[in-house]
Coordinates of C-alpha atoms and ligand atoms in Angstrom, one line a residue:
X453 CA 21.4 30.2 31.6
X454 CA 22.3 27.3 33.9
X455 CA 20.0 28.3 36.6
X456 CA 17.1 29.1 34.0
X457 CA 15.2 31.7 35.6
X458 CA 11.6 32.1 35.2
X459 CA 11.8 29.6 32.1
X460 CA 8.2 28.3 31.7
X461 CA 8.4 27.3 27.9
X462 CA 6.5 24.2 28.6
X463 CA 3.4 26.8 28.6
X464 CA 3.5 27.7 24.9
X465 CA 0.3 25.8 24.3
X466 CA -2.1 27.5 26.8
X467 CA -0.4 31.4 26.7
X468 CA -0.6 30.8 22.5
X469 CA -4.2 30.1 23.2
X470 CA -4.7 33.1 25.0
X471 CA -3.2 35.4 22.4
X472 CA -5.2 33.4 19.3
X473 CA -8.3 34.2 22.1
X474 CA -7.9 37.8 22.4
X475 CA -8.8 39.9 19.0
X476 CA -6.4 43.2 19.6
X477 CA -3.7 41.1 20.8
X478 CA -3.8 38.5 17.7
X479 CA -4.4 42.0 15.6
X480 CA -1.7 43.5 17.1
X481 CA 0.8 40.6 16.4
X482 CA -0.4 40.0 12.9
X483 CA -0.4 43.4 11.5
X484 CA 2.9 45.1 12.8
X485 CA 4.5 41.2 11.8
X486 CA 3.2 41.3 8.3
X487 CA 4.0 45.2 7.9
X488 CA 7.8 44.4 9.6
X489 CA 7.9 41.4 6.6
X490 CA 7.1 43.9 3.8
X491 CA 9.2 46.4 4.5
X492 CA 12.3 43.7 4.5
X493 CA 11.0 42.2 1.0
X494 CA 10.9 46.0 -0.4
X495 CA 14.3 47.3 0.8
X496 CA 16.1 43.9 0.1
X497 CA 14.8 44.4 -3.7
X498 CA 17.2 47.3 -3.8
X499 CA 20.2 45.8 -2.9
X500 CA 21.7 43.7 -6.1
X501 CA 24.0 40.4 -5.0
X502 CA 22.0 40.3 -1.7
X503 CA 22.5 36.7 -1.7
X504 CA 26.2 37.1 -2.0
X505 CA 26.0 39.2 0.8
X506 CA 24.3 36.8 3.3
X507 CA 26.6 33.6 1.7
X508 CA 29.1 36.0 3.2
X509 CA 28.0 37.2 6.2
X510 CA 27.4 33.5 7.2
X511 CA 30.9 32.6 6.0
X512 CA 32.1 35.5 8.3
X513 CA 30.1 33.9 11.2
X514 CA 31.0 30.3 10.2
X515 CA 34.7 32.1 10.7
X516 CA 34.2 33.3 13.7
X517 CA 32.3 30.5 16.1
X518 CA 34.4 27.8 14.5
X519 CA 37.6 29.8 16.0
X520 CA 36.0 31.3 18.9
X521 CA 38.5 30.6 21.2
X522 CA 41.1 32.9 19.2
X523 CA 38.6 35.9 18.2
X524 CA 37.8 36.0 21.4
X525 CA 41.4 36.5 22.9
X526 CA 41.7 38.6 20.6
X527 CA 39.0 41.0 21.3
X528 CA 39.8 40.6 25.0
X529 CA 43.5 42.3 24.1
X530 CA 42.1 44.5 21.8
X531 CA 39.7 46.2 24.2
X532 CA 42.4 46.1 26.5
X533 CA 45.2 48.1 24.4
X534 CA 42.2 50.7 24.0
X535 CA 41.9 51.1 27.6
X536 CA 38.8 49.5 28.4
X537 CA 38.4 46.3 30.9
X538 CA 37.4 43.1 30.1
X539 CA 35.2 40.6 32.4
X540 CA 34.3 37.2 31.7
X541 CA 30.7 35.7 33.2
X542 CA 30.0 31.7 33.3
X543 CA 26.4 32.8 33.5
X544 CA 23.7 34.8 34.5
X545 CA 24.7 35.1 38.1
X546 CA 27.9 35.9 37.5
X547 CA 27.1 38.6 34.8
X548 CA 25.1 40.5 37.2
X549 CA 27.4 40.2 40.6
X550 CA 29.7 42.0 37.8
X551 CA 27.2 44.6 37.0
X552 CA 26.4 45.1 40.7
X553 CA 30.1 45.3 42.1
X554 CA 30.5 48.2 39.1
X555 CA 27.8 50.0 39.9
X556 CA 28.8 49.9 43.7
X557 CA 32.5 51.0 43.1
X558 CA 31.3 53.7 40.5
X559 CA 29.1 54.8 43.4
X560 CA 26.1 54.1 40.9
X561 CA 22.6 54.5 42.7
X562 CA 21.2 54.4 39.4
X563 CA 21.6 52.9 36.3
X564 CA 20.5 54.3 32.9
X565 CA 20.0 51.0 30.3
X566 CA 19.9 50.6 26.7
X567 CA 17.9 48.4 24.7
X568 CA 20.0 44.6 25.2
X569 CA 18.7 41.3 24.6
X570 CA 21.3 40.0 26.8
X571 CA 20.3 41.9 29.7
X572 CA 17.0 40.6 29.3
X573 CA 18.8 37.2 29.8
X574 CA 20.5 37.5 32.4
X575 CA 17.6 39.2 34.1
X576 CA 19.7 42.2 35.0
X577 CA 17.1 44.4 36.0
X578 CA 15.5 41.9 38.9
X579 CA 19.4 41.3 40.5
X580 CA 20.3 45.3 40.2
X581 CA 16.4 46.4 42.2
X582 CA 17.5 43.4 44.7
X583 CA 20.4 45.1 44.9
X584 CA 19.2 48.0 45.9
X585 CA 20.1 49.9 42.4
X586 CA 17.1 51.8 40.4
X587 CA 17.5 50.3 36.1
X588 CA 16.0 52.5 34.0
X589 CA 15.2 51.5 30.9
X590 CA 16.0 54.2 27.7
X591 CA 14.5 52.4 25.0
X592 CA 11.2 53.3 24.6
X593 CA 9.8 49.7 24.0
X594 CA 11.9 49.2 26.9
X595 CA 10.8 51.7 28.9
X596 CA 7.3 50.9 28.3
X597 CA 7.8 47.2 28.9
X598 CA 9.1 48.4 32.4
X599 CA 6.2 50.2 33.4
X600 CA 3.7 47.3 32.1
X601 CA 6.4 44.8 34.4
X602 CA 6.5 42.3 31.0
X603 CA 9.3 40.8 28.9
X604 CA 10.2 41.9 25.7
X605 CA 7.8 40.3 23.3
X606 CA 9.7 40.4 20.2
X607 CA 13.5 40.8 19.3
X608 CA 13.8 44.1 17.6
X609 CA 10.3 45.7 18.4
X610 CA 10.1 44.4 22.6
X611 CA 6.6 46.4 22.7
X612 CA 5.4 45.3 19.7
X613 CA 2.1 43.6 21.1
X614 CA 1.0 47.2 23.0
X615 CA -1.4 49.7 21.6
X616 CA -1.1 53.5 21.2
X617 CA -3.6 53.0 24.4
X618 CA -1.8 50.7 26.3
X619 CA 1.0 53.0 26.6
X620 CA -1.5 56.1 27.4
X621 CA -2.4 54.1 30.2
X622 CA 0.5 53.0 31.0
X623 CA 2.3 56.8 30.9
X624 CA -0.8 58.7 32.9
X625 CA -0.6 55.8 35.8
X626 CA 3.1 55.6 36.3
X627 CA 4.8 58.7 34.5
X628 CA 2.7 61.6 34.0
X629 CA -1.0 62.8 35.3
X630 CA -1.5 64.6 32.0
X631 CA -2.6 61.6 29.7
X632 CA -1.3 61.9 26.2
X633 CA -2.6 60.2 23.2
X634 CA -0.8 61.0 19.9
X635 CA 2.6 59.2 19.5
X636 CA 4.6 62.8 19.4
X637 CA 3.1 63.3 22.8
X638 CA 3.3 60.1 24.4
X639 CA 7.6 60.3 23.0
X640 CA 7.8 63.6 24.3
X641 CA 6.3 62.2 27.9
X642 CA 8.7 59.7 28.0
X643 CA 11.9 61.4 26.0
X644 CA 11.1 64.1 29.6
X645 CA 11.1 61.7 31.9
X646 CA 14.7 60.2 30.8
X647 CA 16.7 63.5 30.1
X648 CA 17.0 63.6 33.8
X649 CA 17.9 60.0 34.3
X650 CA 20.7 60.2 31.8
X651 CA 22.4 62.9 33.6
X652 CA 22.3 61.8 36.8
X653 CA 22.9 57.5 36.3
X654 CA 26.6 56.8 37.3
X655 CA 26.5 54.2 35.1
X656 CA 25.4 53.2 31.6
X657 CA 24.7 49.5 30.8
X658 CA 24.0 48.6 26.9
X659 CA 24.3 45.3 24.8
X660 CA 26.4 45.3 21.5
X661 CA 25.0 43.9 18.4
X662 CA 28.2 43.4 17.1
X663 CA 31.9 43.0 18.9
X664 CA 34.7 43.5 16.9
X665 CA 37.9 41.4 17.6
X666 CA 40.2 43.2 15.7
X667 CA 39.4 46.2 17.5
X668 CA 38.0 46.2 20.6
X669 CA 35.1 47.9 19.2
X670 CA 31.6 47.6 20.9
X671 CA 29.0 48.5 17.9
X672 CA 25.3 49.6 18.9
X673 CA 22.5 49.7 16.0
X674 CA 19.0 52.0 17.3
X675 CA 16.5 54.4 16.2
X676 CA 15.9 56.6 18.9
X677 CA 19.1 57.5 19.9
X678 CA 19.6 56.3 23.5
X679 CA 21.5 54.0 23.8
X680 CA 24.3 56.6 22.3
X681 CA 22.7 58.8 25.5
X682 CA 23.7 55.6 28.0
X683 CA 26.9 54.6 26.7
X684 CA 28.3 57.8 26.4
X685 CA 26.5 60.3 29.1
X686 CA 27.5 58.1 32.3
X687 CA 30.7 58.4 33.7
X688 CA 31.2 54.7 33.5
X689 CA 29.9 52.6 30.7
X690 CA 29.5 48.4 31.0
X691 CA 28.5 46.6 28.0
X692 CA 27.0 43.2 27.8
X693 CA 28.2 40.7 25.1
X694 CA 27.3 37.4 24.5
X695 CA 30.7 35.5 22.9
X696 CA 28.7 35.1 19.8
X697 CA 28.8 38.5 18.9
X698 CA 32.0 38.7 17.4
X699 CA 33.3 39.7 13.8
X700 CA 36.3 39.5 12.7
X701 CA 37.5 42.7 11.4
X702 CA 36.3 45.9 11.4
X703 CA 35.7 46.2 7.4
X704 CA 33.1 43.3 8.1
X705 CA 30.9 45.7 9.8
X706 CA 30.0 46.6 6.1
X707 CA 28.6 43.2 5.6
X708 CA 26.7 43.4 8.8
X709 CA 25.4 46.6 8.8
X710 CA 23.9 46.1 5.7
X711 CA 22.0 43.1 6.1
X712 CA 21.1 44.0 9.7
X713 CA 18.5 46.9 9.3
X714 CA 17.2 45.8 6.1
X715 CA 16.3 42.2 7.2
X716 CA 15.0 43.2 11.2
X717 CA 12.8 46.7 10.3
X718 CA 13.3 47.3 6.7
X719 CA 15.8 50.4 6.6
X720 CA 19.0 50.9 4.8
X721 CA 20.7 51.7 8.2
X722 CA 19.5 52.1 11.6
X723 CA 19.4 56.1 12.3
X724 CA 22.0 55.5 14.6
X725 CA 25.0 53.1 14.4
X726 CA 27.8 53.6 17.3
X727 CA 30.9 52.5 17.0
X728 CA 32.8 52.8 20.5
X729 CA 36.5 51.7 20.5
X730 CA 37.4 52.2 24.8
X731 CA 36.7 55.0 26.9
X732 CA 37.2 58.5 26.1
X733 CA 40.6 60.2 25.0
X734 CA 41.7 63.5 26.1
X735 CA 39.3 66.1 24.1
X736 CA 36.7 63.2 23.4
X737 CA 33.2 62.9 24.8
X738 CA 32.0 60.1 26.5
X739 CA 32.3 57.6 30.1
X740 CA 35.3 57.7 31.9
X741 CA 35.2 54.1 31.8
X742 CA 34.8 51.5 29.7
X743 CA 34.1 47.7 30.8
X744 CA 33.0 44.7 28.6
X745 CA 31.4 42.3 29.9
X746 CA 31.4 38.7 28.2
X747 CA 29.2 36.4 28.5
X748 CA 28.7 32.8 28.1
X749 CA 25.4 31.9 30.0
X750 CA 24.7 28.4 27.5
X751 CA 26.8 29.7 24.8
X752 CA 29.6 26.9 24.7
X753 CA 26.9 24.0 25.5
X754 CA 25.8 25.4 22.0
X755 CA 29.1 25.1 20.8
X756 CA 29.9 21.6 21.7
X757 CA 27.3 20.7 19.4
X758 CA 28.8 20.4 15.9
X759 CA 25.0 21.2 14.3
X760 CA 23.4 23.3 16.8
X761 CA 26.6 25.7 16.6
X762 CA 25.1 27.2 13.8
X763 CA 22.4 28.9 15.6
X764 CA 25.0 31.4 17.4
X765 CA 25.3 32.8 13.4
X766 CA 22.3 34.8 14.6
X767 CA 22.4 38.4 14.6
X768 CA 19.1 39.1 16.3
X769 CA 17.6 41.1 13.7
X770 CA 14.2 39.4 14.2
X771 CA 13.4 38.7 10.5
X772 CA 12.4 35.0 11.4
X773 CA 9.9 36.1 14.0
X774 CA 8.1 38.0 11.6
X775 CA 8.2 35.7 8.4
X776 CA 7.2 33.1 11.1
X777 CA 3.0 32.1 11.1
X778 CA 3.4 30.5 14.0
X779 CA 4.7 33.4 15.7
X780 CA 2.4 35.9 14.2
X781 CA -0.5 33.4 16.0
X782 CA 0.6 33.5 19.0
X783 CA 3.1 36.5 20.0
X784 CA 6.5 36.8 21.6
X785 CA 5.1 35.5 25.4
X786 CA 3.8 32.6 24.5
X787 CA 7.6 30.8 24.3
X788 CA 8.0 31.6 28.1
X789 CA 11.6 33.5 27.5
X790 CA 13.0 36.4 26.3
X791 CA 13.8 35.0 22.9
X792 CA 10.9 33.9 20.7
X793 CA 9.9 33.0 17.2
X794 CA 11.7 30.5 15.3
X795 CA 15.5 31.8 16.7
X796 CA 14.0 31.4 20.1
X797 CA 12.7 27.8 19.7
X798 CA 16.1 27.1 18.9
X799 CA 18.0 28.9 21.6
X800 CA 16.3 28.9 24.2
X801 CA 16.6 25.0 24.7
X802 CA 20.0 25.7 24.2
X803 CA 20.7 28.7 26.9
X804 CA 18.0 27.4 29.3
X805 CA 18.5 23.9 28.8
X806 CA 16.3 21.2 26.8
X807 CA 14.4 20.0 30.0
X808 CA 12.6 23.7 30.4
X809 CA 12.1 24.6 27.4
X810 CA 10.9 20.8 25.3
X811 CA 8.2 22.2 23.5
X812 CA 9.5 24.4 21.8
X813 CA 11.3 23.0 19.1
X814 CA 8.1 21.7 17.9
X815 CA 6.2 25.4 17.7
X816 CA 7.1 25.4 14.2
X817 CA 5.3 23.9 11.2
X818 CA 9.2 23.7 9.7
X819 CA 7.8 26.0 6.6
X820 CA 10.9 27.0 6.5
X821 CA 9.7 30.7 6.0
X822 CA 12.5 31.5 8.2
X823 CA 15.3 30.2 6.5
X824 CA 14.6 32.1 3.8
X825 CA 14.0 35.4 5.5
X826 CA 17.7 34.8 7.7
X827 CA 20.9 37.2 6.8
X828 CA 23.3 34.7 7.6
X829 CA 21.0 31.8 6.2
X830 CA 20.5 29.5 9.1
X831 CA 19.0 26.4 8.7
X832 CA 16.1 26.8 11.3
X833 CA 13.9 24.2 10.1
X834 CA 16.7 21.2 10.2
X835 CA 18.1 22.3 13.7
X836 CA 14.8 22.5 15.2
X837 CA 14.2 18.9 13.6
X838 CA 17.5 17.8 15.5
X839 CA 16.6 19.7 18.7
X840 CA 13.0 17.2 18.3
X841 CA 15.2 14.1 17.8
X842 CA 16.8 15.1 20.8
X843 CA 13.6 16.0 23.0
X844 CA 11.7 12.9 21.9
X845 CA 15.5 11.0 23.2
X846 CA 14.9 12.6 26.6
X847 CA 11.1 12.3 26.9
X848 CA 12.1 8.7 25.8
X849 CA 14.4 7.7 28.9
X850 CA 12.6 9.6 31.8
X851 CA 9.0 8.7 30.8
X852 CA 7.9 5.4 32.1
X853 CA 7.4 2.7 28.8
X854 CA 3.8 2.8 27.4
X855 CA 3.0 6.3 28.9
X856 CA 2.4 7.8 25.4
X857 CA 0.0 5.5 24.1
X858 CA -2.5 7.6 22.8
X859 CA 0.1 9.4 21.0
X860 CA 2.2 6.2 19.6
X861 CA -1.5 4.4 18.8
X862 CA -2.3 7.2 16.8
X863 CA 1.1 6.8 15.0
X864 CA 1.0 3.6 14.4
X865 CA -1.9 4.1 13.2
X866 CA -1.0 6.5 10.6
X867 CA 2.2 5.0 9.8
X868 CA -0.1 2.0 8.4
X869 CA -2.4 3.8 6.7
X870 CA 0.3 5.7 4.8
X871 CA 2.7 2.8 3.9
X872 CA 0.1 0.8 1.7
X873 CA -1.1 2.5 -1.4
X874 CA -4.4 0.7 -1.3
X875 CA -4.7 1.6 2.3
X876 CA -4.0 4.8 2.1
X877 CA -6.8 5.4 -1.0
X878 CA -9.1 3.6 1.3
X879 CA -9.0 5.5 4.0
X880 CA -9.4 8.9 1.7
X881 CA -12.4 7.2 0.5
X882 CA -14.3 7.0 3.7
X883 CA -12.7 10.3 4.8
X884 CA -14.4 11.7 1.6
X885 CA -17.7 10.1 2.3
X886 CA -17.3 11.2 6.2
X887 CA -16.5 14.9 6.3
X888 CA -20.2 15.4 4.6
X889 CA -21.1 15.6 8.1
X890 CA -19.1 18.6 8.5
X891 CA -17.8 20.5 5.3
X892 CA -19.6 23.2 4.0
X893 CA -18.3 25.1 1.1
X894 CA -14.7 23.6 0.9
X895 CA -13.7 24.1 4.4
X896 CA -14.7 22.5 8.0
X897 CA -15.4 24.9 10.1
X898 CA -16.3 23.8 13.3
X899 CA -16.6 19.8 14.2
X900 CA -17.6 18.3 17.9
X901 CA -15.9 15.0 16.8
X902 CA -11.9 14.8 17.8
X903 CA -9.5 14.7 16.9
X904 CA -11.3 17.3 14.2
X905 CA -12.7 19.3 17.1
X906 CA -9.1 19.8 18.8
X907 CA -7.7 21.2 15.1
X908 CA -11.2 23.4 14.5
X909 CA -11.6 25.1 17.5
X910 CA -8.7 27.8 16.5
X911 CA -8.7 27.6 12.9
X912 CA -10.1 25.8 9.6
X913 CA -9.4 22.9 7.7
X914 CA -9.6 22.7 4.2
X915 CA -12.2 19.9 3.3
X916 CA -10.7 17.2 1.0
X917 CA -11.2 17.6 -2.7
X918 CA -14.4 16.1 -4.0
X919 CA -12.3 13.9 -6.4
X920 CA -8.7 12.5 -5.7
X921 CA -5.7 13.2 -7.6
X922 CA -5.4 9.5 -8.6
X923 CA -9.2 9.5 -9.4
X924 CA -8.6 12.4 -11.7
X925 CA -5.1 11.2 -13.5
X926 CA -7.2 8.0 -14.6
X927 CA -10.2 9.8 -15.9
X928 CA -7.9 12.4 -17.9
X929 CA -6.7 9.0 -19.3
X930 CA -9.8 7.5 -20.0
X931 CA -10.6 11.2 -22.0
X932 CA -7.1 11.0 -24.1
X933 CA -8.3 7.5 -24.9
X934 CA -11.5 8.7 -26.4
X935 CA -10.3 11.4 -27.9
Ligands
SF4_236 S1 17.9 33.5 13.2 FE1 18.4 34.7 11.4 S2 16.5 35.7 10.9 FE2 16.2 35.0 13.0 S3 16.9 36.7 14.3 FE3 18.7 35.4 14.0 S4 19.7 36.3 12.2 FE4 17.6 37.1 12.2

């Protein structure tokens, strides 16, 4: 996103503070993350060769950006011979004035939307209400994201920081007098008040998770079922695809879809996979038209990039937000875009541009919990490292000289302790002898001296053991030579 709309990643300090400062939110995050991170590690434990299956979904991806050019004429012909329409957006204000003028010739005074990262984006929703065309959002995350007027907060699960509460609320001020409280009920209100939207939009809009090039064939992964509803319902159908989202060939879908829902919610398959190849042939349901929509938006500034190409592997599934403890702190807002956790730290600096979004890269404590948990194995720890190297570059050449210099005394600092042996027990030694001021039963707690205060005042430190390692391999020598 050229333009970067709304991009206020530079925030991520003071809006993780205020999720680590409120109890339900921080609950919230931590409890459907962990649960989300289970249910991967179970249902990947059934699947023998999994690792062969992500060296080869990555291989398939590797395939695909490294010849993007071709896939994606490809696909464009493809979709074409099916009898669908291709567009092509630059960026986010292009992608919308195509939306719009659709929705406009269609006669569209309403548009019915499925769940799409993309759309998100490209901020589709803001440009089609300026427009003077109602988005109504069929997801149910969605939905009730809409309502509360908030972004997505994670990938897969966009209202995954809201309460069975929240959305009562939310449903008995904006949708229905009646307040509901169960999860049957509160579905039920808003599965009502989208039956009617679905058959009166003109227009369906959806994303694609994946976009086959040997096809033409827009694929859709859900649970609820709508965005089958919005992509088929309408009489005209637009879908929104990033250029990334190609595959090859339609028998890699089998790859795909088998990694996708196991590694994003834990399920063998979505309940719902669509596969829509064009609009509808004589005696077929479904729109009358079909229009893809392809979207660049960042996406070759990512390309250009040798190393950072690597991050348009990503197949959304959300498995690095949840593996993520940094993310888990401090929730989906707190990175300022639409695209958060570890995958969004990388992306978003590419899509928005480094200069909004410089802090991100370093929300990470490169655990590399992510790389571990991703199906097509990206390296997220050693890209975020080169988006760093490239921040501290920038930060470099526009500050003025010396601006740092608490920072770079500190480091200095450090980097002399830690490059003399003798220092470096020295200064453990007096460390030792100083935290009795402030450790109590192996941890320090609380401290009012900084820098200790700054790393206390969200979380603990483990105190330093009473006896170093060094200390300890010499006296197990002195035993052996007594014994
Ligand atoms: S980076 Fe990997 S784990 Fe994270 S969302 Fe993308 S595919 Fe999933």
């Amino acid at each position: 996103m050229d333009e970067a709309v709304g991009v206020e990643s530079n925030q991520i300090h003071e809006l993780g503070k205020r999720v680590m400062g409120n109890a339900r939110l921080a609950e919230a995050y931590r409890s459907s993350t962990l649960r989300l991170y289970d249910h991967r590690r179970q249902a990947i434990a059934e699947v023998p060769g999994f690792e062969a299956l992500r060296e080869r979904a990555r291989a398939l991806k590797r395939e695909v950006i490294t010849h993007l050019d071709y896939y994606l004429e490809q696909f464009a012909a493809s979709v074409e011979r099916r009898g669908g329409k291709v567009h092509w957006a630059v960026d986010a204000r292009e992608a919308c004035a195509l939306v719009i003028a659709l929705a406009r010739e269609c006669g569209a005074k309403e548009v019915v939307k499925a769940k799409s990262m993309v759309s998100e984006e490209i901020e589709l929703n803001h440009a089609l209400e300026t427009a003077g065309i109602r988005p109504v959002e069929s997801d149910l995350g969605e939905y009730i994201l809409q309502l509360a007027n908030e972004r997505p907060a994670h990938i897969v699960a966009p209202a995954i920081h809201k309460t069975r509460g929240d959305v009562a609320d939310l449903f008995e001020r904006h949708v229905d007098p009646h307040r509901a409280e169960e999860p049957e009920e509160l579905t039920a209100v808003a599965r009502q008040a989208l039956r009617t939207v679905f058959a009166e939009a003109g227009m369906g809009v959806s994303g694609a998770n994946f976009a086959v090039a040997e096809t033409g064939t827009i694929v859709t992964v859900e649970n609820e079922g709508n965005i089958r509803f919005s992509t088929t319902a309408p009489r005209v159908h637009v879908a929104l695809v990033g250029i990334e989202k190609l595959i090859p060939r339609f028998q890699d879908l089998a790859v795909f879809l088998r990694l996708l829902g196991r590694s994003g919610t834990g399920q063998k398959l979505t309940s719902y996979t669509s596969i829509l190849t064009g609009p509808r042939r004589l005696g077929e349901d479904g729109p009358d038209e079909m229009h893809v929509i392809l979207i660049d938006n960042g996406r070759t500034r990512a390309l250009a990039d040798e190393k950072m190409r690597e991050a348009l592997y990503c197949i959304r599934c959300g498995a690095c937000l949840n593996a993520c403890p940094v993310y888990r702190k401090i929730g989906g807002h707190a990175y300022g875009w639409v695209y958060s956790g570890p995958i969004g730290a990388l992306i978003t600096p590419e899509l928005a541009g480094l200069k909004q979004a410089r802090e991100l890269p370093f929300a990470s404590s490169l655990c590399g919990a992510c790389r571990e948990v991703c199906p097509v194995k990206i390296n997220i720890p050693d890209l975020l490292l080169h988006l760093r190297a490239q921040a501290q570059e920038t930060a470099a050449a526009t500050k003025p000289p010396g601006s740092p210099v608490r920072e770079h005394t500190a480091m200095r600092l450090w980097a002399w302790l830690m490059t003399s042996s003798r220092r470096y027990a020295w200064s453990a030694r007096w460390a030792r002898i100083g935290q009795h001021l402030v450790a109590r039963s192996g941890w320090i707690r609380s401290s009012r001296f900084f820098p200790l205060s700054a790393w206390t005042r969200d979380r603990d430190l483990p105190a330093l053991a009473p006896r170093s390692f060094r200390q300890r391999w010499k006296d197990l020598e002195s035993e052996e030579k007594d014994t």
